[in-house]
Amino acid sequence: MKVVSAIKRVPEEIQLRLQTRFPEATFVFCHGMGEAKDSLEEADVFITYGEDLDKEKIQTAKKLKWIMVLSAGMDRMPFGEIAKRDILITNVRGIHAQPMAEYAISMLLQVSRKAKTLLEQEKNEEWNRRPVMQEISGKTMVLLGTGAIPQEVARLAKAFHMRTVGVSKSGKIRPYFDKVVPVNQLDLVLPSGDFVVAALPSTPETEGLLLEEHFNKMAAHTIFLNMGRGDLVSSEVILNAVRDGEIAHAVLDVFEEEPLPEGHPFWREENITVTPHLSGISPHYVPRGFDIFEENLAVFLSGEGELKNMIDPKRGY
Amino acid sequence: MKVVSAIKRVPEEIQLRLQTRFPEATFVFCHGMGEAKDSLEEADVFITYGEDLDKEKIQTAKKLKWIMVLSAGMDRMPFGEIAKRDILITNVRGIHAQPMAEYAISMLLQVSRKAKTLLEQEKNEEWNRRPVMQEISGKTMVLLGTGAIPQEVARLAKAFHMRTVGVSKSGKIRPYFDKVVPVNQLDLVLPSGDFVVAALPSTPETEGLLLEEHFNKMAAHTIFLNMGRGDLVSSEVILNAVRDGEIAHAVLDVFEEEPLPEGHPFWREENITVTPHLSGISPHYVPRGFDIFEENLAVFLSGEGELKNMIDPKRGY
């Protein structure tokens, strides 16, 4: 039984732990796909970020029974070939929830508490207590999406005594939400949001979902935050909403075009904060991914229990 | 029954609410002490920030039975005169807990997630995902003090899955702390703190409590945050600890000398973040203070129940 990993820089501690716990398996830790592809022919299990996997590589890996994808996005997966061969496929869905929820709370605090202004004052050695800061506690947060990531944001929002309103396809109530409405009631809940937080994946339904009319519905003091996908709303709509004072501030981690090019008007707009698609980045990413892998490997080898985060290659999620 | 307030800019909504709820009382809302002092002679109840109250004013207020101090610090109160006349005195102890807890979490996120660097990149229109951010989730927070303010910080820290260790005079366990030790065991718990947060009042016991040896005990990655009082630790000790790499960063809201003078080395030290004693500032301060006053006024007028936050003028707290 051979496990091949294409993940770069897997901490030695994790490598040792796996080899000790599963002596029946041989582990080959490679530094990226360039190195891993020579071992693919022998691999029963393959660990990958997914973006470097194509049909040819799947065909080379004749013994392959399970692909563990250390990512949540599965856009580039050769699902046809995987389905044909009945290869199991799992991912690390949910792994982004914690860093992304921290990102959201962190950025809402940063904007509400005037961090930009205070850091500027510090640079000027200026003792000035007049900038008017807002608390985030007790506010209302409208969340677009109610999956693992928005749920973790809502959990932290509740710790800050916020009211949490979710918007989802089904409108089904979820933990940490005071209320969830279906997407056709989006208009009705937007005006109540001191914060409107979007953490939606890119699907045909979410592409271009937010329009000018939605920003018109928001309160003038609303902080809008998008950490899902950039195609949720056009740059022009956001820019106009901020410039016309329809909302107070936009925090953007995702964009129609990434990297956001130098010279894009977002960079210099006072009431837009740009971060370079980093909400999901965490120093704990690889360890957390391998924790899920380790649980799944125990199931895979013993045949007992159920694999976590199984993907249906026919549906792609 | 006359209630005189020296608090500036009390929202009209609050004035109306009080007058409607307590028709037996006449309310005089003055714009500061300058205006209020002419009504003092008639006042049964006086609402003040406290710093403008002296022995002479108490003597003028011949009918005064209760002073409501809209502050937590009582340093300048003429307690001798108050005690002699058996005047009741209450304050707004605990009102700072929520904004100060937000401040602490906000600043730990700001430093851990490299906000300074990211804002600098934004200014330079630079898309760069390499700055290594740390999560605050799952870390250990050592809190100096276990009163209302540190307890609220600990509550939020628990929401971020942190381990919370308190240090107090008694070492008595408190809500939201995983462990509390008496101050003579300070040395033993400091090494475990990813974050060391001080929210101690100024007393003879806390003055100069933290010495060089304590910073030597902290981990090199520790973020130290002081939002209590500046006399807890000398500027020199903090500066050396940061410059010698005994700790990674200091977040300071309070100082030996306030305002922190221009040219002070703290301003320009890369790993020190200075804020101008603002952790307790909140746009909700006056409404929250009047909420406590309103509760107390109902008790005062009916004689039923107990006044909240009574101060013993002989002890001064």
XYZ file of C-alpha atoms in Angstrom:
634
model
C 0.000 0.000 0.000
C 1.672 3.170 -1.193
C 0.657 6.706 -0.233
C 2.199 9.430 -2.412
C 2.003 13.068 -1.381
C 2.710 16.000 -3.720
C 2.356 18.534 -0.895
C 5.483 20.665 -0.412
C 7.066 21.084 3.037
C 4.999 18.612 5.054
C 6.391 19.039 8.596
C 8.613 16.104 9.594
C 6.518 15.624 12.716
C 3.460 14.832 10.573
C 5.437 12.471 8.311
C 6.729 10.568 11.356
C 3.319 10.412 12.997
C 1.719 8.890 9.890
C 4.490 6.359 9.321
C 4.344 5.272 12.977
C 0.563 4.983 13.114
C 0.183 3.168 9.785
C 3.118 0.715 9.435
C 1.190 -1.221 6.736
C 1.546 1.773 4.385
C 4.610 3.163 2.642
C 4.642 6.961 2.496
C 6.408 8.917 -0.217
C 6.503 12.646 0.538
C 7.431 14.579 -2.597
C 8.238 18.253 -3.033
C 5.435 19.115 -5.453
C 3.975 17.391 -8.489
C 7.234 17.588 -10.480
C 8.770 15.113 -8.055
C 5.581 13.170 -7.324
C 4.722 12.230 -10.878
C 7.466 9.551 -11.021
C 5.811 7.773 -8.080
C 2.262 8.045 -9.414
C 2.376 4.652 -11.168
C 2.780 2.927 -7.816
C 0.351 5.076 -5.807
C -2.727 3.546 -4.179
C -3.449 6.856 -2.455
C -2.488 10.287 -3.758
C -2.435 13.544 -1.761
C -2.496 16.723 -3.839
C -3.644 20.334 -3.947
C -5.559 19.253 -7.033
C -4.723 22.002 -9.468
C -1.848 20.020 -10.993
C -3.843 16.855 -11.645
C -4.937 16.060 -15.224
C -6.411 13.158 -17.167
C -2.990 11.876 -18.252
C -1.705 11.681 -14.684
C -4.794 9.759 -13.595
C -4.168 7.307 -16.454
C -0.531 6.876 -15.353
C -1.673 6.099 -11.807
C -2.977 2.633 -12.647
C -3.368 1.448 -9.061
C -4.972 4.648 -7.747
C -7.986 4.089 -5.462
C -8.253 7.348 -3.530
C -7.316 10.983 -4.145
C -7.127 13.241 -1.105
C -7.354 16.853 -2.303
C -5.865 19.335 0.193
C -8.120 22.105 -1.061
C -11.774 23.068 -1.069
C -11.966 24.322 -4.667
C -12.284 21.467 -7.148
C -12.545 23.507 -10.347
C -9.705 21.791 -12.252
C -10.303 18.175 -11.246
C -10.474 15.644 -14.160
C -13.769 14.264 -12.835
C -14.629 12.286 -15.990
C -11.566 10.050 -15.720
C -12.008 9.734 -11.928
C -15.659 8.641 -12.261
C -14.809 6.102 -14.970
C -12.270 4.390 -12.708
C -14.422 4.623 -9.540
C -11.605 6.368 -7.692
C -12.609 7.753 -4.298
C -12.119 11.462 -3.897
C -12.188 13.531 -0.707
C -11.252 17.130 0.076
C -10.734 19.455 3.046
C -14.076 21.239 2.902
C -14.496 23.362 6.037
C -10.768 23.851 6.616
C -11.062 27.534 5.673
C -13.801 28.305 8.166
C -11.578 29.280 11.074
C -9.094 31.585 9.278
C -11.851 33.141 7.179
C -14.019 33.836 10.218
C -11.011 35.452 11.919
C -10.426 37.490 8.788
C -14.027 38.749 8.754
C -14.101 39.730 12.434
C -10.623 41.217 12.196
C -11.483 43.405 9.197
C -14.823 44.553 10.633
C -12.985 45.580 13.807
C -10.262 47.264 11.755
C -12.739 49.408 9.832
C -15.155 50.067 12.729
C -12.343 51.030 15.097
C -10.584 53.285 12.568
C -7.313 51.365 12.497
C -6.094 53.134 9.323
C -6.490 56.553 10.947
C -4.922 55.444 14.235
C -1.901 53.910 12.508
C -1.485 57.112 10.509
C -1.583 59.143 13.729
C 0.982 56.823 15.295
C 3.299 57.363 12.361
C 2.948 61.124 12.874
C 3.564 60.758 16.635
C 0.188 62.380 17.164
C -1.739 61.788 20.421
C -5.321 62.293 19.263
C -8.290 60.661 20.948
C -10.939 62.235 18.712
C -11.381 59.662 15.893
C -14.899 58.315 16.399
C -14.683 54.548 16.732
C -17.642 52.203 16.502
C -18.019 48.966 18.452
C -18.915 45.851 16.505
C -20.751 44.420 19.542
C -24.513 44.352 19.384
C -24.696 45.071 15.646
C -26.645 43.143 13.005
C -24.731 40.987 10.525
C -26.360 39.800 7.316
C -24.474 36.804 5.930
C -24.757 35.691 2.308
C -24.361 31.932 2.598
C -25.006 29.685 5.610
C -22.432 26.909 5.047
C -19.407 26.030 7.190
C -17.637 29.375 6.660
C -20.557 31.790 7.254
C -21.584 29.591 10.186
C -18.193 30.053 11.850
C -18.402 33.826 11.208
C -21.899 33.800 12.754
C -20.608 31.882 15.789
C -18.013 34.574 16.491
C -20.568 37.316 15.751
C -22.819 35.828 18.426
C -19.915 36.018 20.898
C -19.917 39.761 20.156
C -23.686 39.793 20.919
C -24.600 40.433 17.290
C -27.861 39.550 15.610
C -27.110 37.198 12.701
C -29.301 36.915 9.620
C -28.433 34.366 6.952
C -29.424 34.252 3.295
C -29.323 30.887 1.538
C -30.917 29.001 -1.337
C -33.240 27.060 0.967
C -33.701 29.561 3.784
C -33.258 26.673 6.248
C -32.285 27.710 9.781
C -28.664 26.871 10.778
C -26.691 26.981 14.042
C -25.578 30.478 15.176
C -28.136 32.233 12.949
C -31.004 34.116 14.548
C -32.849 33.937 11.246
C -32.257 32.549 7.751
C -34.235 33.643 4.702
C -34.278 32.272 1.138
C -32.419 34.288 -1.460
C -35.626 35.729 -2.937
C -36.038 37.657 0.333
C -32.538 39.149 0.124
C -34.003 42.622 -0.481
C -36.006 42.443 2.724
C -33.079 41.717 5.051
C -30.346 43.893 3.499
C -31.553 47.168 5.113
C -31.033 45.732 8.619
C -27.359 44.835 8.083
C -24.793 46.989 9.844
C -22.443 44.461 8.262
C -23.144 42.501 5.072
C -20.694 39.612 4.761
C -20.484 37.506 1.605
C -18.773 34.122 1.707
C -20.372 32.436 -1.274
C -18.702 30.034 -3.706
C -18.824 30.785 -7.401
C -21.811 29.038 -8.977
C -24.162 30.000 -11.823
C -26.611 31.236 -9.148
C -24.144 33.447 -7.261
C -22.420 34.951 -10.313
C -23.491 38.580 -10.502
C -26.046 38.052 -7.721
C -25.490 41.467 -6.125
C -26.616 44.420 -8.206
C -26.830 48.169 -7.782
C -30.367 47.823 -6.414
C -29.070 45.680 -3.533
C -26.523 48.290 -2.466
C -29.278 50.921 -2.647
C -31.181 48.829 -0.101
C -28.272 48.772 2.368
C -27.939 51.394 5.125
C -25.530 54.290 4.562
C -23.390 53.087 7.496
C -23.151 49.482 6.220
C -19.759 47.826 5.916
C -19.840 45.326 3.040
C -17.270 42.512 3.088
C -16.653 40.003 0.289
C -14.358 37.055 0.924
C -16.160 34.518 -1.256
C -15.627 34.962 -4.968
C -15.050 38.110 -6.990
C -17.735 37.350 -9.562
C -20.506 37.915 -6.976
C -20.646 41.596 -7.902
C -19.052 43.805 -10.531
C -16.275 46.234 -9.568
C -18.306 49.071 -11.023
C -21.294 48.373 -8.796
C -19.093 48.330 -5.662
C -17.227 51.467 -6.668
C -20.435 53.394 -7.332
C -22.035 52.217 -4.088
C -19.058 53.487 -2.081
C -18.608 56.729 -4.046
C -22.325 57.548 -3.910
C -22.429 56.855 -0.171
C -24.904 53.988 -0.539
C -22.646 52.138 1.917
C -19.892 53.386 4.232
C -17.108 50.962 3.387
C -16.267 47.869 1.356
C -13.701 45.285 2.490
C -12.668 43.185 -0.476
C -10.511 40.066 -0.486
C -11.690 38.750 -3.866
C -12.005 40.455 -7.242
C -13.261 40.006 -10.769
C -9.630 40.072 -11.856
C -6.916 38.665 -9.568
C -4.285 39.827 -8.822
C -6.036 43.208 -8.654
C -3.935 45.227 -11.151
C -1.882 48.232 -10.103
C -3.802 51.385 -10.905
C -7.232 49.819 -10.267
C -9.457 52.455 -8.619
C -10.123 50.149 -5.620
C -6.568 50.602 -4.331
C -6.877 54.343 -3.781
C -10.520 54.592 -2.724
C -10.547 55.756 0.878
C -13.590 53.721 1.836
C -12.478 50.495 0.190
C -10.016 48.174 1.929
C -8.236 45.739 -0.380
C -6.558 42.534 0.806
C -4.865 40.151 -1.646
C -7.162 37.072 -1.426
C -5.695 35.950 1.876
C -8.708 35.329 4.089
C -8.233 31.566 3.863
C -4.456 31.557 4.373
C -3.389 29.993 7.654
C -0.099 28.728 9.084
C -2.151 25.735 10.260
C -3.435 24.816 6.817
C -1.220 21.807 6.081
C -1.445 20.333 9.626
C -5.262 20.674 9.596
C -5.437 19.126 6.110
C -3.328 16.168 7.232
C -5.510 15.750 10.341
C -8.465 15.130 8.014
C -6.321 12.846 5.859
C -5.204 10.843 8.889
C -8.795 10.278 10.044
C -9.748 9.212 6.542
C -6.738 6.911 6.118
C -7.778 5.008 9.252
C -11.229 4.517 7.689
C -9.749 3.626 4.278
C -7.388 0.976 5.701
C -9.800 -0.595 8.197
C -12.893 -0.361 6.015
C -14.723 0.772 9.144
C -16.543 4.081 9.456
C -17.107 6.636 6.752
C -14.720 8.829 4.780
C -15.051 12.498 5.606
C -15.738 15.062 2.836
C -16.443 12.584 0.036
C -16.869 14.189 -3.362
C -19.222 12.799 -5.988
C -17.212 13.038 -9.235
C -20.439 13.141 -11.231
C -21.631 16.294 -9.454
C -18.203 17.763 -8.748
C -18.934 18.532 -5.050
C -37.115 66.151 43.859
C -34.540 67.666 41.539
C -32.030 65.732 39.434
C -29.212 67.859 38.027
C -26.924 66.449 35.313
C -23.598 68.020 34.337
C -23.104 65.559 31.459
C -22.718 67.263 28.084
C -24.808 66.211 25.082
C -27.202 63.739 26.743
C -29.296 62.477 23.804
C -32.785 63.962 23.811
C -34.250 60.477 23.654
C -32.717 59.668 27.056
C -33.882 62.972 28.585
C -37.447 62.322 27.403
C -37.409 58.720 28.619
C -36.358 59.733 32.124
C -38.853 62.597 32.387
C -41.666 60.327 31.220
C -40.794 57.426 33.493
C -40.203 59.539 36.621
C -42.814 62.362 36.613
C -42.172 62.932 40.361
C -38.678 64.235 39.533
C -37.595 67.439 37.819
C -34.610 66.954 35.538
C -32.146 69.703 34.729
C -29.739 68.703 31.977
C -26.787 71.096 31.892
C -23.980 71.409 29.364
C -21.085 70.716 31.737
C -20.266 71.837 35.262
C -20.033 75.516 34.320
C -23.753 75.514 33.651
C -24.658 72.959 36.337
C -23.116 74.721 39.290
C -25.944 77.301 39.424
C -28.464 74.470 39.936
C -26.385 72.611 42.532
C -28.039 74.338 45.475
C -31.381 72.777 44.540
C -30.092 69.321 43.569
C -31.199 66.199 45.434
C -29.398 64.028 42.891
C -26.340 65.046 40.891
C -24.981 63.306 37.800
C -21.352 64.081 36.967
C -18.148 62.705 35.442
C -16.689 63.399 38.873
C -13.440 65.152 37.943
C -15.018 68.618 38.323
C -16.457 68.014 41.795
C -14.734 69.607 44.787
C -15.410 70.219 48.487
C -16.858 73.675 47.861
C -19.398 72.403 45.340
C -20.538 69.680 47.749
C -21.002 72.364 50.424
C -23.084 74.465 47.993
C -25.315 71.477 47.283
C -27.080 71.568 50.627
C -29.889 69.167 49.704
C -27.670 66.623 47.933
C -28.434 62.988 48.823
C -26.922 61.027 45.955
C -24.082 61.541 43.475
C -24.075 59.388 40.351
C -20.569 59.400 38.885
C -20.535 58.545 35.164
C -16.988 57.211 35.405
C -15.110 54.298 36.924
C -12.086 56.246 38.176
C -12.802 58.067 41.448
C -9.345 59.593 42.009
C -10.488 63.219 42.421
C -13.653 62.705 44.466
C -13.933 64.839 47.691
C -14.683 61.730 49.745
C -14.165 63.417 53.146
C -16.997 65.886 52.608
C -19.224 63.187 51.061
C -18.742 60.831 54.011
C -19.427 63.593 56.558
C -22.804 64.323 54.932
C -23.732 60.659 54.375
C -24.308 61.341 50.683
C -24.818 58.187 48.610
C -22.347 57.702 45.825
C -22.512 55.268 42.878
C -20.486 54.908 39.694
C -20.491 53.016 36.365
C -18.006 50.298 37.271
C -17.990 47.629 34.542
C -19.088 49.991 31.773
C -15.641 49.788 30.165
C -15.613 45.996 29.911
C -17.173 45.702 26.468
C -15.182 48.376 24.572
C -11.946 47.353 26.299
C -12.462 43.690 25.459
C -13.116 44.665 21.829
C -9.967 46.767 21.899
C -7.876 43.851 23.173
C -9.173 41.328 20.615
C -8.980 43.932 17.853
C -5.353 44.809 18.585
C -4.237 41.176 18.973
C -5.825 40.447 15.591
C -4.224 43.557 14.093
C -0.724 42.543 15.179
C -1.110 38.788 14.577
C -2.580 39.288 11.126
C 0.016 41.887 10.069
C -2.432 44.737 9.461
C 0.334 47.367 9.378
C 2.162 45.535 6.584
C -1.028 44.846 4.633
C -2.175 48.477 4.814
C 1.282 49.546 3.670
C 1.040 47.164 0.705
C -2.421 48.485 -0.120
C -1.069 52.021 -0.180
C 1.629 50.869 -2.624
C -0.974 49.040 -4.763
C 1.027 45.880 -4.158
C -0.683 42.453 -4.445
C 1.478 40.350 -2.154
C 0.194 37.278 -0.343
C 3.486 36.410 1.374
C 3.252 38.238 4.743
C 3.037 35.422 7.293
C -0.089 35.950 9.354
C -0.833 34.175 12.598
C -4.284 33.168 13.800
C -5.291 34.158 17.310
C -7.533 31.089 17.610
C -6.306 28.324 19.885
C -3.595 30.417 21.527
C -2.980 30.876 25.265
C -3.825 34.228 26.850
C -2.409 35.173 30.247
C -4.509 37.945 31.799
C -3.240 40.162 34.604
C -6.390 40.858 36.590
C -9.611 38.817 36.735
C -12.208 41.583 37.321
C -15.041 42.662 35.021
C -12.735 43.838 32.203
C -10.322 40.873 32.030
C -13.333 38.568 32.403
C -14.957 40.059 29.306
C -11.653 39.711 27.416
C -11.455 36.087 28.571
C -15.031 35.457 27.417
C -14.183 36.595 23.892
C -10.873 34.695 24.003
C -12.818 31.507 24.771
C -14.980 32.158 21.682
C -11.681 32.053 19.730
C -10.925 28.691 21.422
C -8.104 30.173 23.503
C -6.803 28.856 26.803
C -7.212 31.616 29.410
C -4.999 31.921 32.477
C -5.716 34.639 35.028
C -3.421 36.201 37.614
C -5.049 37.894 40.623
C -4.381 38.772 44.242
C -6.440 35.847 45.525
C -5.957 33.333 42.727
C -9.691 32.566 42.940
C -11.209 30.951 39.844
C -13.530 33.198 37.790
C -15.914 32.639 34.846
C -14.216 32.248 31.423
C -10.821 31.435 32.967
C -9.381 27.952 32.547
C -7.078 28.646 35.463
C -6.364 31.500 37.890
C -3.188 31.729 39.961
C -2.224 34.145 42.764
C 0.202 36.879 41.823
C 3.141 35.150 43.550
C 2.907 32.502 40.817
C 3.071 35.066 38.009
C 6.518 33.797 36.978
C 5.202 30.292 36.507
C 2.412 31.179 34.059
C 4.104 33.902 31.976
C 6.073 31.472 29.751
C 2.850 29.880 28.479
C 1.347 33.160 27.258
C 1.171 33.688 23.503
C -0.596 36.860 24.613
C -0.075 38.626 27.948
C -2.875 41.134 28.546
C -2.774 43.592 31.445
C -5.974 45.351 32.531
C -5.065 46.253 36.105
C -6.062 49.416 37.968
C -3.348 51.530 39.554
C -2.885 50.497 43.189
C 0.186 50.342 45.430
C 0.397 46.608 44.611
C 0.248 46.968 40.818
C 2.570 49.971 40.522
C 5.821 48.737 38.995
C 4.631 45.122 39.253
C 6.155 44.031 35.938
C 9.947 44.020 35.851
C 12.649 43.030 33.386
C 12.713 39.516 34.864
C 9.044 39.030 33.932
C 9.643 39.901 30.291
C 12.600 37.519 30.286
C 10.196 34.771 31.300
C 7.827 35.451 28.373
C 8.183 33.597 25.067
C 9.964 35.342 22.192
C 6.723 35.315 20.158
C 4.623 36.842 22.974
C 2.465 39.877 22.255
C 2.193 42.002 25.408
C -0.784 44.361 25.691
C -1.317 46.962 28.419
C -4.660 48.764 28.625
C -4.813 49.141 32.413
C -2.532 51.798 33.813
C 0.848 53.048 32.611
C 2.547 52.715 35.981
C 2.366 48.902 35.811
C 5.770 48.797 34.077
C 8.432 51.350 33.209
C 8.876 52.503 29.602
C 12.505 51.432 29.760
C 11.638 47.843 30.683
C 9.165 47.572 27.779
C 11.548 49.161 25.312
C 14.401 46.838 26.272
C 12.167 43.771 26.180
C 11.080 44.578 22.623
C 14.512 45.661 21.402
C 16.236 42.616 22.891
C 13.632 40.301 21.379
C 12.419 39.055 24.773
C 8.917 39.526 23.325
C 7.712 39.992 19.746
C 5.456 43.011 20.154
C 3.969 45.397 22.703
C 0.563 47.042 22.258
C 0.298 50.018 24.589
C -2.753 52.136 25.319
C -1.484 53.549 28.643
C 1.827 55.173 29.565
C 3.868 56.507 32.462
C 3.384 59.941 30.943
C 0.180 60.801 29.067
C -0.163 62.154 26.450
C 2.864 60.216 25.238
C 5.156 63.055 24.124
C 6.223 63.522 20.518
C 9.698 62.097 20.071
C 9.202 59.308 22.635
C 10.982 56.178 21.353
C 7.740 54.117 21.554
C 6.263 55.983 18.580
C 8.905 54.832 16.117
C 9.635 51.344 17.443
C 8.507 48.881 14.781
C 7.337 46.276 17.273
C 5.459 48.632 19.555
C 1.953 49.779 18.674
C 0.823 52.950 20.439
C -2.820 53.972 20.856
C -3.807 57.175 22.714
C -5.557 55.732 25.811
C -8.730 54.953 23.898
C -9.514 51.350 24.816
C -12.422 52.441 27.028
C -13.894 54.998 24.619
C -17.253 53.994 23.210
C -20.046 55.782 21.333
C -22.372 53.937 23.734
C -20.758 55.289 26.880
C -23.384 57.895 27.851
C -26.415 55.698 27.012
C -24.938 52.804 29.012
C -24.147 55.114 31.925
C -27.701 56.468 31.937
C -29.061 52.902 31.800
C -27.313 52.259 35.131
C -28.548 55.629 36.447
C -32.130 54.845 35.436
C -32.080 51.499 37.246
C -30.657 53.185 40.325
C -33.109 56.080 40.224
C -36.015 53.603 40.351
C -34.436 52.083 43.490
C -33.683 55.502 44.981
C -37.242 56.781 44.515
C -39.082 53.623 45.557
C -36.716 52.636 48.340
C -37.031 49.083 47.037
C -34.090 47.000 45.869
C -30.430 47.906 46.051
C -28.410 50.614 44.355
C -25.923 49.258 41.819
C -22.215 50.098 42.086
C -22.333 51.738 45.545
C -19.069 53.346 46.567
C -17.929 53.469 50.189
C -16.575 57.028 50.574
C -14.337 55.857 53.451
C -12.542 53.320 51.227
C -12.899 55.217 47.966
C -14.156 52.192 45.969
